[in-house]
XYZ file of C-alpha atoms in Angstrom:
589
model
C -124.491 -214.910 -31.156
C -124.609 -212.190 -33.985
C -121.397 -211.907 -36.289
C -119.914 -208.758 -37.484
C -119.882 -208.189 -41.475
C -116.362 -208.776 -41.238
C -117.398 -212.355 -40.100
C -116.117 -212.262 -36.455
C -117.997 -212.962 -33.115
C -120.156 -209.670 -31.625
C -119.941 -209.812 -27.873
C -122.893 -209.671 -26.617
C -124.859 -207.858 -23.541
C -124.995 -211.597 -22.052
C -121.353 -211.953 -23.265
C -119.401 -208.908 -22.779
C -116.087 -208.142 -24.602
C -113.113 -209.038 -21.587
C -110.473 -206.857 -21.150
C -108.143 -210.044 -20.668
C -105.447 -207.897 -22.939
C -106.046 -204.804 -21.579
C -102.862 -202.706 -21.752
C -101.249 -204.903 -23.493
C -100.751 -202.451 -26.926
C -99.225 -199.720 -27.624
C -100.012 -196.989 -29.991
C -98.704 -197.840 -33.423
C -95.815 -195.240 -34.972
C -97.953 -193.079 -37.243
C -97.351 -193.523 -41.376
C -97.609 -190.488 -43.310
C -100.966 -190.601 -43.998
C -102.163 -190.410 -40.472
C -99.710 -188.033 -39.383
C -101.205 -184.695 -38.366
C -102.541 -181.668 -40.929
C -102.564 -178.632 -39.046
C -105.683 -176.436 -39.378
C -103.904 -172.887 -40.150
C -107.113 -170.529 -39.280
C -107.829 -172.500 -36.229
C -104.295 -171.830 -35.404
C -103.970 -168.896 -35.916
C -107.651 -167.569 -34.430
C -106.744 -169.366 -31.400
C -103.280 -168.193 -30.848
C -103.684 -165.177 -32.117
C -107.117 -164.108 -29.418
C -104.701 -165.306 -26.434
C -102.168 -163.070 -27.488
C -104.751 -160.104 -27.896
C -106.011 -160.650 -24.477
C -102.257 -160.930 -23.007
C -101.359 -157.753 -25.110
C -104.401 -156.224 -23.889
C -103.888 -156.764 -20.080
C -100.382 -155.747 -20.525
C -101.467 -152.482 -21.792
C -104.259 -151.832 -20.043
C -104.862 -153.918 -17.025
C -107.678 -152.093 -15.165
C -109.497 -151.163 -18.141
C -109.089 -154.721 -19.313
C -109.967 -156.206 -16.111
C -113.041 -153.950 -15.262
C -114.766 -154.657 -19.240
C -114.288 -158.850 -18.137
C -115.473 -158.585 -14.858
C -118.720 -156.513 -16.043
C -119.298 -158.895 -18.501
C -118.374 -161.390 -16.380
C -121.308 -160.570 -13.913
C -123.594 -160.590 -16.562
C -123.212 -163.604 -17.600
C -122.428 -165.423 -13.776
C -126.355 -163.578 -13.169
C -128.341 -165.024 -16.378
C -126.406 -168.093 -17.755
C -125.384 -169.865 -14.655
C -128.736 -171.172 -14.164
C -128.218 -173.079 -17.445
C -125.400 -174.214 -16.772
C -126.343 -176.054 -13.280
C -129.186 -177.583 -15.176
C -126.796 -178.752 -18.206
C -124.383 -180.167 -15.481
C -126.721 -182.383 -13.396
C -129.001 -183.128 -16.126
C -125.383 -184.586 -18.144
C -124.469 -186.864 -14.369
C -127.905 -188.056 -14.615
C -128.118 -189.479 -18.611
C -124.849 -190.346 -18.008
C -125.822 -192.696 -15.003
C -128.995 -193.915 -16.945
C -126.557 -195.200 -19.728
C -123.503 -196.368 -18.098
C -126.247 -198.888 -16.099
C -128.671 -199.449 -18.601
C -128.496 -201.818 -21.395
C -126.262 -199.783 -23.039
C -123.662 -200.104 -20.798
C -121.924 -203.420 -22.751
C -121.287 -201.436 -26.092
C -117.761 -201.461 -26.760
C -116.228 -197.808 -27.648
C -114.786 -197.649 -31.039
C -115.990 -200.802 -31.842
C -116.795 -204.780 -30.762
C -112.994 -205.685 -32.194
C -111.407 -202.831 -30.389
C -109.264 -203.516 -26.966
C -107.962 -201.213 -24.441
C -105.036 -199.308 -25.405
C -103.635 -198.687 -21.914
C -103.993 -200.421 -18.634
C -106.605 -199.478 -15.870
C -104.144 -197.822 -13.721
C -103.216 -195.548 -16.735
C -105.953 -194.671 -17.838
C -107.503 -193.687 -14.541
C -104.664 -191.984 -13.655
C -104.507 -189.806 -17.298
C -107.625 -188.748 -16.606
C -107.839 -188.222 -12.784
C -104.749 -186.014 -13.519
C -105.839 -183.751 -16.076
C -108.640 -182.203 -14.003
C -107.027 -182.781 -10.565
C -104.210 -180.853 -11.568
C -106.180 -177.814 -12.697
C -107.073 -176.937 -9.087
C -107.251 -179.417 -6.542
C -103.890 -178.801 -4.971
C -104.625 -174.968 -4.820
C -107.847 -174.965 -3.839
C -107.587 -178.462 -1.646
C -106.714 -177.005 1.274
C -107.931 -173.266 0.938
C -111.404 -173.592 -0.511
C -112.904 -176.006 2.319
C -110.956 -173.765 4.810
C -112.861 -170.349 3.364
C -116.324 -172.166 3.303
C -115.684 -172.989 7.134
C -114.512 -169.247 8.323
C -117.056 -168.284 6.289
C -119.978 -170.727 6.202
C -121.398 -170.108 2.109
C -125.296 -168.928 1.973
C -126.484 -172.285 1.476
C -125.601 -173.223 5.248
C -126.702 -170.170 6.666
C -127.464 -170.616 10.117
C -124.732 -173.383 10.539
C -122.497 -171.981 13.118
C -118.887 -170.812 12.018
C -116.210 -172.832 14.260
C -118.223 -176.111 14.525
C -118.201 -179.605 13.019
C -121.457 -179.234 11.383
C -119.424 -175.942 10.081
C -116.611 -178.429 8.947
C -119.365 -180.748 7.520
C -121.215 -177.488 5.518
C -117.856 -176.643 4.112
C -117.046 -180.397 3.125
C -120.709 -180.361 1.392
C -120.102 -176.858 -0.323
C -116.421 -178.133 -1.626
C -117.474 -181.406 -2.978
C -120.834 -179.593 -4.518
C -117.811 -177.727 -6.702
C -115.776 -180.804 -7.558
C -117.624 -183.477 -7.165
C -120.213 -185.724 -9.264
C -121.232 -183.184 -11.410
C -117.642 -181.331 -12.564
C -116.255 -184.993 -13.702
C -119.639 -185.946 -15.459
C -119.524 -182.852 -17.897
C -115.965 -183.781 -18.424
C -115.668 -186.939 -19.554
C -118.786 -189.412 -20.365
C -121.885 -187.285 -22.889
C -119.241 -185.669 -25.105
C -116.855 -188.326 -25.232
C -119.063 -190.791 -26.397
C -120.517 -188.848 -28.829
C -116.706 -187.919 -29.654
C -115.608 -191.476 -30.159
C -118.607 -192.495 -32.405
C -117.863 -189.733 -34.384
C -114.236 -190.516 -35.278
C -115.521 -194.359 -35.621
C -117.213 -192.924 -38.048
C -114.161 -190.728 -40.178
C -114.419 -187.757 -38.331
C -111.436 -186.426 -36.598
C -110.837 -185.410 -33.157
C -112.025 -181.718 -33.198
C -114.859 -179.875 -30.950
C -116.744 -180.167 -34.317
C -117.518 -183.540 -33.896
C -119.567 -183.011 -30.910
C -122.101 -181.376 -33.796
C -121.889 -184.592 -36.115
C -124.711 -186.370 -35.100
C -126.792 -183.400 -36.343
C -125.468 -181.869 -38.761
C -123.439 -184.393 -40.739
C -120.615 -184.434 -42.676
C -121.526 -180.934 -43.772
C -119.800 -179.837 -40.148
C -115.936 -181.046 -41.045
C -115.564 -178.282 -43.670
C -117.932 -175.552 -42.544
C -117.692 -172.039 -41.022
C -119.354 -173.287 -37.537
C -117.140 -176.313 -37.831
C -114.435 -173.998 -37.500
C -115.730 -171.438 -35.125
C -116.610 -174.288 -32.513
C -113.140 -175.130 -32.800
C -111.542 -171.486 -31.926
C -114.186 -171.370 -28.936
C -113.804 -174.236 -27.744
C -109.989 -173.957 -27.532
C -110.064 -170.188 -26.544
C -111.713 -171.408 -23.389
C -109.647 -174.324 -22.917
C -106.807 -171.872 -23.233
C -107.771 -169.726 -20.361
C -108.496 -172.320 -18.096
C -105.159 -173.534 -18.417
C -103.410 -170.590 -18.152
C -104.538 -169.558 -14.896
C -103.932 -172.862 -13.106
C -100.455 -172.526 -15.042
C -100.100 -169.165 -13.294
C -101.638 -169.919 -9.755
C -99.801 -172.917 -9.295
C -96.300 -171.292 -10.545
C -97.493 -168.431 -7.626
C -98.171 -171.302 -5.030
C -94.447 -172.771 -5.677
C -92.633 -169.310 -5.516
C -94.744 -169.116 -2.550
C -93.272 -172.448 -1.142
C -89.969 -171.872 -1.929
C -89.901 -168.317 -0.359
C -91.974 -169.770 2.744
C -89.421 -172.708 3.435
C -86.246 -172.135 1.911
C -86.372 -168.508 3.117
C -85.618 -167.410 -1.183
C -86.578 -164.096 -2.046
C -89.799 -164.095 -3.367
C -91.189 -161.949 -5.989
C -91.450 -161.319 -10.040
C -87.774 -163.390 -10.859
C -88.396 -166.365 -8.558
C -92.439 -166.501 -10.208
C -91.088 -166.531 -13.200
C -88.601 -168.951 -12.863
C -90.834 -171.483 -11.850
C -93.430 -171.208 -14.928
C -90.146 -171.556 -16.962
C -89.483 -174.474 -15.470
C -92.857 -176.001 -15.544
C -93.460 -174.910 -19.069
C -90.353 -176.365 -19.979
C -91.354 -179.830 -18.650
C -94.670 -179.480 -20.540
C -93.031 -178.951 -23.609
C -90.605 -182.089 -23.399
C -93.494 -184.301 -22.074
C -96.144 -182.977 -24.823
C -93.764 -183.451 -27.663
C -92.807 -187.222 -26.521
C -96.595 -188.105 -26.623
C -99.458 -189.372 -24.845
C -97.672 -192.996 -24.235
C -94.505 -191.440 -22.366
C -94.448 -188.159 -21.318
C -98.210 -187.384 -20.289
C -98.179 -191.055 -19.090
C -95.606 -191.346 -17.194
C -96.255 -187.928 -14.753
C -99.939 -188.625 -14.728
C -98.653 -192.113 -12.846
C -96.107 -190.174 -11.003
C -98.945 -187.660 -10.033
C -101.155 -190.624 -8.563
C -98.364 -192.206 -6.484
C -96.936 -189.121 -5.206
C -100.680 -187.862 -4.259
C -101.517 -190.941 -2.722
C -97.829 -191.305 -0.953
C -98.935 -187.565 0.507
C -102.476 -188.300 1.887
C -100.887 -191.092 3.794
C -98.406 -188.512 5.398
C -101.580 -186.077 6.227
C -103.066 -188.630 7.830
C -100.403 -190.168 10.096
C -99.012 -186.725 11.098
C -102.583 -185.196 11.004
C -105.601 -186.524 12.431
C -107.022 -189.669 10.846
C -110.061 -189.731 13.118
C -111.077 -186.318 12.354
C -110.604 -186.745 8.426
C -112.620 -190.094 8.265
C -115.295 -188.385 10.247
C -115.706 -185.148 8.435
C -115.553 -187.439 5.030
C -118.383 -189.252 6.148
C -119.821 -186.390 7.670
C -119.398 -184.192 4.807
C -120.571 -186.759 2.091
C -123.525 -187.504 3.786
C -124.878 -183.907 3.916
C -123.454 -183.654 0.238
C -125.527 -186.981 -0.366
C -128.682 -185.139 1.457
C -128.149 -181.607 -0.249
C -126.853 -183.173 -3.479
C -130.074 -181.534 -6.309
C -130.244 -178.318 -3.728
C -126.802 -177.427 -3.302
C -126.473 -177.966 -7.446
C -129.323 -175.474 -8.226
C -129.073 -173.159 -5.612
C -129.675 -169.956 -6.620
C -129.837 -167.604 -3.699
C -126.562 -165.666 -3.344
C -126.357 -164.588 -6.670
C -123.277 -162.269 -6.209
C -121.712 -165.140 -3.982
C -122.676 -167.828 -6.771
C -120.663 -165.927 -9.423
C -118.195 -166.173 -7.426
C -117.819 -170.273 -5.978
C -120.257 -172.343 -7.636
C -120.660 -170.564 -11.322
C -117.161 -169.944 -11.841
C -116.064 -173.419 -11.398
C -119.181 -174.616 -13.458
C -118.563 -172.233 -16.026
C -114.618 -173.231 -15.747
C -115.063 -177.290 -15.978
C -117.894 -176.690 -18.810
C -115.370 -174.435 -20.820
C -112.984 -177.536 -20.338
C -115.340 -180.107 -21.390
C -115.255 -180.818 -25.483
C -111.240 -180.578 -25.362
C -111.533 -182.829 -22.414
C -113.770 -185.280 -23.861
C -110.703 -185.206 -27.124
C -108.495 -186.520 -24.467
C -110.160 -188.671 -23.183
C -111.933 -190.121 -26.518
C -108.210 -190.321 -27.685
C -107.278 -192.942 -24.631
C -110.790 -194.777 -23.779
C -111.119 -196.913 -26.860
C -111.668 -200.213 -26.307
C -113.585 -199.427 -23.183
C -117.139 -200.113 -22.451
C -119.403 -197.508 -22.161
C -120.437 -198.516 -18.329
C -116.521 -198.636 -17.689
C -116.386 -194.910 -18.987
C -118.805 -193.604 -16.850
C -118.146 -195.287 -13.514
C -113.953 -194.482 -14.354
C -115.169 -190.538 -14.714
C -118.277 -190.155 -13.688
C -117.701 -192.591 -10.254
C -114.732 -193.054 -9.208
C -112.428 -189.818 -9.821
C -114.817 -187.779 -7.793
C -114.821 -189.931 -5.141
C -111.149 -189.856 -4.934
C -111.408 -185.676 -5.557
C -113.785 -185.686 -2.222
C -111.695 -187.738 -0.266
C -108.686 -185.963 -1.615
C -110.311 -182.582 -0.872
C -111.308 -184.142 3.151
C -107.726 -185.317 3.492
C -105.971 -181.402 3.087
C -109.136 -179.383 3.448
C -109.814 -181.224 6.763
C -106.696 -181.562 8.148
C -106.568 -177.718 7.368
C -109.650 -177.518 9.308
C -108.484 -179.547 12.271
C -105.159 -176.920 12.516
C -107.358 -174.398 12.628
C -110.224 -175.317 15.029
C -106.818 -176.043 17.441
C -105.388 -172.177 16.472
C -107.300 -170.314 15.462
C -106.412 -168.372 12.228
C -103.607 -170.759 11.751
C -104.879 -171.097 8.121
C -107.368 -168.748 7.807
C -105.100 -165.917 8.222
C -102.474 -166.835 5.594
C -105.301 -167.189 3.904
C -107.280 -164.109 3.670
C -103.867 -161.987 3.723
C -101.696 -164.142 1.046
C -104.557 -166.049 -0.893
C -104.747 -169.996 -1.728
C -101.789 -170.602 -2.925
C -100.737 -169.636 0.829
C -103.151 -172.230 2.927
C -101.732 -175.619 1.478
C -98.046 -174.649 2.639
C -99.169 -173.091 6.057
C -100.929 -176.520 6.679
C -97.990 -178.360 6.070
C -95.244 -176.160 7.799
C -97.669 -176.696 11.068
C -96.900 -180.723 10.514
C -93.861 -182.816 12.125
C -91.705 -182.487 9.466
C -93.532 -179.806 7.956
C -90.191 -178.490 5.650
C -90.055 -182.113 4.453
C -94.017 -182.167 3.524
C -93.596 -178.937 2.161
C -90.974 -179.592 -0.097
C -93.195 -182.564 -1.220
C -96.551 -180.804 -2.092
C -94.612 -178.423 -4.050
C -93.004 -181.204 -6.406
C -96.569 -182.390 -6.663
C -97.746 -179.241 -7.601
C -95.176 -179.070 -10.664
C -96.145 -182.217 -11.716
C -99.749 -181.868 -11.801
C -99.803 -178.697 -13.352
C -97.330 -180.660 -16.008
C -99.652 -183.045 -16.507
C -102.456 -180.573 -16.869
C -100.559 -178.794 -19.136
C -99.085 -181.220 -21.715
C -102.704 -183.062 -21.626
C -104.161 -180.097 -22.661
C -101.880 -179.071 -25.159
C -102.315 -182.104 -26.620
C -106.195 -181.620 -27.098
C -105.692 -178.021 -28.583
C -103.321 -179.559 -31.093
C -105.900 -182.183 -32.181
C -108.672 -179.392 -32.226
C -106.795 -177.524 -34.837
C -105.481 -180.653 -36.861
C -107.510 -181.906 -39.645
C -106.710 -185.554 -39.795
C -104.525 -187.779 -37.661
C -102.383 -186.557 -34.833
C -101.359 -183.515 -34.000
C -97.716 -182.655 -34.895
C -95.165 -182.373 -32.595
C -94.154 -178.754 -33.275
C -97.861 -177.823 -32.838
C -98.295 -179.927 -29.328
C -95.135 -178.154 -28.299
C -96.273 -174.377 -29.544
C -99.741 -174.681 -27.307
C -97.616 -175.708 -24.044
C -95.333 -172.925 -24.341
C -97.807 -170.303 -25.307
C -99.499 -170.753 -22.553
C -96.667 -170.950 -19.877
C -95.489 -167.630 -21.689
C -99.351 -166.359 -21.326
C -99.672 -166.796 -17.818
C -95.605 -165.355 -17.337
C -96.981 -162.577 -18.927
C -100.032 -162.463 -16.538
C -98.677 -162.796 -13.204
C -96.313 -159.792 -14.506
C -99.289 -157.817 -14.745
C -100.070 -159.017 -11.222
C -103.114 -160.764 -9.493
C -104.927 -159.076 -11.770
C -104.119 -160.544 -14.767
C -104.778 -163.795 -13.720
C -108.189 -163.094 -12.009
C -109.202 -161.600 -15.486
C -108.485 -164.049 -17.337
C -110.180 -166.399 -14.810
C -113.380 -164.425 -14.809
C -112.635 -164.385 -19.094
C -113.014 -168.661 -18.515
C -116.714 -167.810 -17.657
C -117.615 -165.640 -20.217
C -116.170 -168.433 -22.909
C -118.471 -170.827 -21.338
C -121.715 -168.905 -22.705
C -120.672 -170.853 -26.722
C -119.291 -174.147 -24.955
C -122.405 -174.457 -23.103
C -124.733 -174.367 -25.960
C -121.979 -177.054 -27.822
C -122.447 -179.375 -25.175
C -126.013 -179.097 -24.416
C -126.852 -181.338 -27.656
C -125.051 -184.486 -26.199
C -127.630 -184.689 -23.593
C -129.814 -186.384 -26.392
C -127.466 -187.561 -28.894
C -125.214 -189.627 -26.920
C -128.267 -191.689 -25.866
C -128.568 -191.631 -29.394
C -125.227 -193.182 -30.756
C -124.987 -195.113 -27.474
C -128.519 -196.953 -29.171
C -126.664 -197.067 -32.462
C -123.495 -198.930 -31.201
C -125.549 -201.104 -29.070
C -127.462 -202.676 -31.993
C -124.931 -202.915 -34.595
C -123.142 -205.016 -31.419
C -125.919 -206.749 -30.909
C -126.146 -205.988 -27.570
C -129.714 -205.090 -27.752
C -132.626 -206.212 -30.237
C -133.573 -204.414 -32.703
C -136.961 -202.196 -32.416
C -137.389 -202.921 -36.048
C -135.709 -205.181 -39.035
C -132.485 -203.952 -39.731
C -131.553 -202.004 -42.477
C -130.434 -202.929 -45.276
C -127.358 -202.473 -47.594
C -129.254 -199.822 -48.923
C -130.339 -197.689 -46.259
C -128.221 -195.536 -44.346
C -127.706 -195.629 -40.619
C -128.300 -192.325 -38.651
C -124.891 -190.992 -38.789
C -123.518 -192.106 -42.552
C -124.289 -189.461 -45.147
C -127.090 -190.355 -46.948
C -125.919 -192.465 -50.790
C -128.111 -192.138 -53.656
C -130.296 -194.821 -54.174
C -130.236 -197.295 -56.984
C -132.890 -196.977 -59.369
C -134.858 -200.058 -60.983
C -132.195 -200.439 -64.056
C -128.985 -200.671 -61.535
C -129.457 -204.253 -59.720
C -127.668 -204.273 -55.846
C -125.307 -207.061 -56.289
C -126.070 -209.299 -52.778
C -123.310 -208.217 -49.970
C -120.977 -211.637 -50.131
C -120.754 -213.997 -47.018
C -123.339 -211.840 -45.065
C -126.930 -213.425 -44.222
C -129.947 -211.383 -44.611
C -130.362 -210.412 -40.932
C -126.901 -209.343 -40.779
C -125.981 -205.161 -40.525
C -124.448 -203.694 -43.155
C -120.784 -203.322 -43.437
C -119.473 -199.965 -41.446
C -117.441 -197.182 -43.266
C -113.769 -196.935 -42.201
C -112.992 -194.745 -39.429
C -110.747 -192.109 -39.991
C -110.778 -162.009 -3.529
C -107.954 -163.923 -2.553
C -109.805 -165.510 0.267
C -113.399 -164.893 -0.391
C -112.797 -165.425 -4.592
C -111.343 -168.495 -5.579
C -110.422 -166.374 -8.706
C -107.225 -164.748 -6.460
């Protein structure tokens, strides 16, 4: 078994690393030293474009709105294609590695352990995304697709169960396989290696294995930053605003409260005053302990839906629905027939989860060390979207089921009110429906919580040079963006469907930041897995002398200047590493 320079045991791909502590540690108080250096431009680009845009849609909210939307449908016509290329082309290297021979290596290094538990970490992560939509569009988007069976089923006809099993297809297409890959295995390897290696948590990193060092301090270095967090920024925002419209929606619906501007804005108070007391306590309480509470309480409601639903018809349309997703799985991902209808569904959330991907992969880099690289894919890449289908078959097809037995039950809240209106329609038609009502709307303020804080988090570290990001700055993001979308929804739908048509257009730079990790995380995933030793080397390894791929380059010593021999390291050892340092027809309304 090979030996580290440091002397200890390698694990090796016959003996992989256990996780028999796993969970056991907790992150260790920060000294001085590591505590975070806030990036001022990358501040103050970031904060200050949001605020331009809000300004702007204040001012001017149709001429606003009309310039986004026209370049909005540019870009939906001649970069989507791209993007449903980058997006199954990243679920399929990211399957070939997580089961190849690769899949052993250890992230962040052989000696590293699990931070956090299983249940923790899945439930970090499965929050995060699931929080940025699937309670709004749970219920409404499989409902829409089965009114209103999407181009890629037509034929199929409306009112059916093949209908329920097209729309089950077409939802999962949007959030399945392909929407978790690009968030959370390519980039976040690459991500990890490159803060094993001294670089720091930033969107920059993602550009390390080919441009070097010379990215930390450059101009791109810091313009991949503002993008990338400009279009984390919107997509946060809306959900922020959506889901604060769904509650006020709720409250109004059940309680009988008036509805309008106050009650809207009282609940995005509210939330973003949550997010702001959970960001600022960190990732090990406050983010932690709602993303758990946001599992239980999901799972707690899918068992309700079922018993007071129909558990016969859910099981069938998720098998149903799966296995023509399973059948129309490379089709339905580059479809490109509808193009106007595309732009609309399967673009917009492309372009959305893409725009969310490098701050995503920050987040998830920051809690996956320790992990093996087969363990990060199936926990992202495997298992959240299976949970996101079944989660979308549970409300979507119980949704379904009300309204195959009345019809227009949903759809008609629907098409008049919007999404946020078909989740609490569905539940008010349940025994108990007040009771489930009340319930789905404290899940909704602590998912969008947890997407919140989690993301604030990430924008912090992509403007922080070294360490972690402060607590004033983690704190700032949350409530600028629970003032942004406040701000928004004051402007009315409008604002927010901008601003969710603005997530696309930020997608066009993200796109082209991502699209290297398709060939260097195979890459570094090679790199980790020899100095591991859980593959053989091609060729001898280097020596002390030469550097490997990602380690600037040293000058060499010349004939006069003698190498003294590395001490207690054999020949065939590696060398020692460096530190590391339409309301219902546009899911847009």
């Amino acid at each position: 078994m090979p030996t580290s320079p440091a002397g200890t045991v390698v694990p090796t791909a016959e003996e992989p690393a256990k996780d028999d502590d796993e969970g056991g540690h907790t992150a260790p108080a920060a000294t001085p030293e590591e505590r975070g250096r806030t990036d001022i431009p990358v501040l103050a680009l970031g904060g200050g474009l949001l605020i331009a845009f809000v300004l702007a849609a204040l001012i001017a909210p149709t001429a606003t709105g009309d310039a986004v939307n026209t370049v909005f449908t540019f870009v939906a016509r001649w970069f989507g294609p791209l993007w449903q290329v980058l997006l199954l082309a990243t679920f399929g290297v990211a399957l070939w590695l997580g089961f190849s021979r690769y899949g052993n290596v250890r992230l962040g290094g052989a000696g590293q352990r699990p931070e956090y538990g299983r249940f923790q970490w899945i439930a970090m992560i499965m929050s995060t995304l699931l929080a940025g939509g699937g309670v709004f569009f749970a219920a409404g988007e499989p409902v829409q697709h089965y009114v209103d069976t999407p181009p890629f089923y037509d034929g199929v006809k409306s009112g059916t169960q093949e209908a329920a099993d097209a729309a089950l297809s077409q939802s999962f297409a949007h959030w399945g396989f392909l929407a978790w890959a690009v968030l959370g295995t390519l980039a976040s390897i690459v991500m990890i290696r490159g803060q094993e290696r001294g670089m720091p948590l930033r969107p920059r990193t993602l550009l390390y294995p080919i441009l070097g060092e010379r990215v930390r301090h450059s101009r791109l270095g810091a313009a991949v930053d503002v993008v990338c967090v400009i279009a984390v920024v919107a997509g946060t925002v809306g959900p922020i605003g959506f889901l604060g419209l769904q509650v006020s929606y709720g409250l109004s619906e059940v309680f009988g409260i008036s509805g309008g501007y106050p009650l809207q804005l009282g609940v995005i108070v509210l939330l973003t005053v949550v997010a702001v007391l959970s960001v600022a306590s960190g990732v090990d309480r406050g983010i932690q302990f709602f993303s758990k509470a946001n599992i239980w309480l999901a799972v707690a409601l899918m068992l309700v839906f079922l018993v007071l639903g129909s558990l016969g018809f859910v099981l069938d349309s998720f098998l149903g629905g799966f296995g023509q997703y399973a059948r129309d799985f490379v089709p339905l991902a580059l479809n490109r027939g509808d193009h106007a209808w595309l732009g609309s569904w399967t673009v917009f959330f492309f372009g959305w989860f893409l725009g969310y991907g490098p701050l995503m992969s920050i987040f998830v880099a920051r809690i996956s060390r320790g992990r093996t690289l087969r363990d990060l894919v199936v926990s992202t890449a495997i298992i959240p979207p299976l949970a996101t289908m079944f989660w979308f078959t549970v409300f979507g097809g119980t949704g379904i089921f009300l309204e195959q037995r009345d019809p227009g039950a949903i759809s008609g809240p629907l098409k008049s009110v919007g999404m946020d209106a078909a989740v609490i329609s569905m539940a008010q038609r349940l025994p108990m429906g007040a009771v489930v009502a009340v319930a789905l709307l404290l899940l909704t303020i602590t998912f969008v919580v947890t997407t919140t804080d989690s993301m604030s988090y990430s924008i912090a570290a992509a403007g922080t040079t070294s360490g972690e990001p402060t607590r004033a700055v983690r704190a700032f993001w949350a409530l600028l963006m629970g003032t942004a979308a406040a701000v928004l929804i004051a402007v009315g739908d409008g604002g927010i469907t901008a601003l969710q048509s603005f997530i696309v257009v930020t997608a066009v730079p993200v796109g082209f930041i991502m699209l290297p990790t398709l060939w260097t995380a195979p890459r570094v995933a090679r790199e980790m897995a020899l100095e591991q030793g859980a593959v053989a080397p091609d060729h001898p390894a280097p020596t002390a002398l030469e550097p490997t791929a990602l380690e600037p380059t040293a000058s060499e010593p010349t004939a006069s200047e003698p190498t003294a021999p590395a001490p207690n390291r054999s020949p065939d050892q590696a060398p020692a590493q460096a530190p590391a340092q339409a309301p219902a027809q546009d899911p847009r309304t």
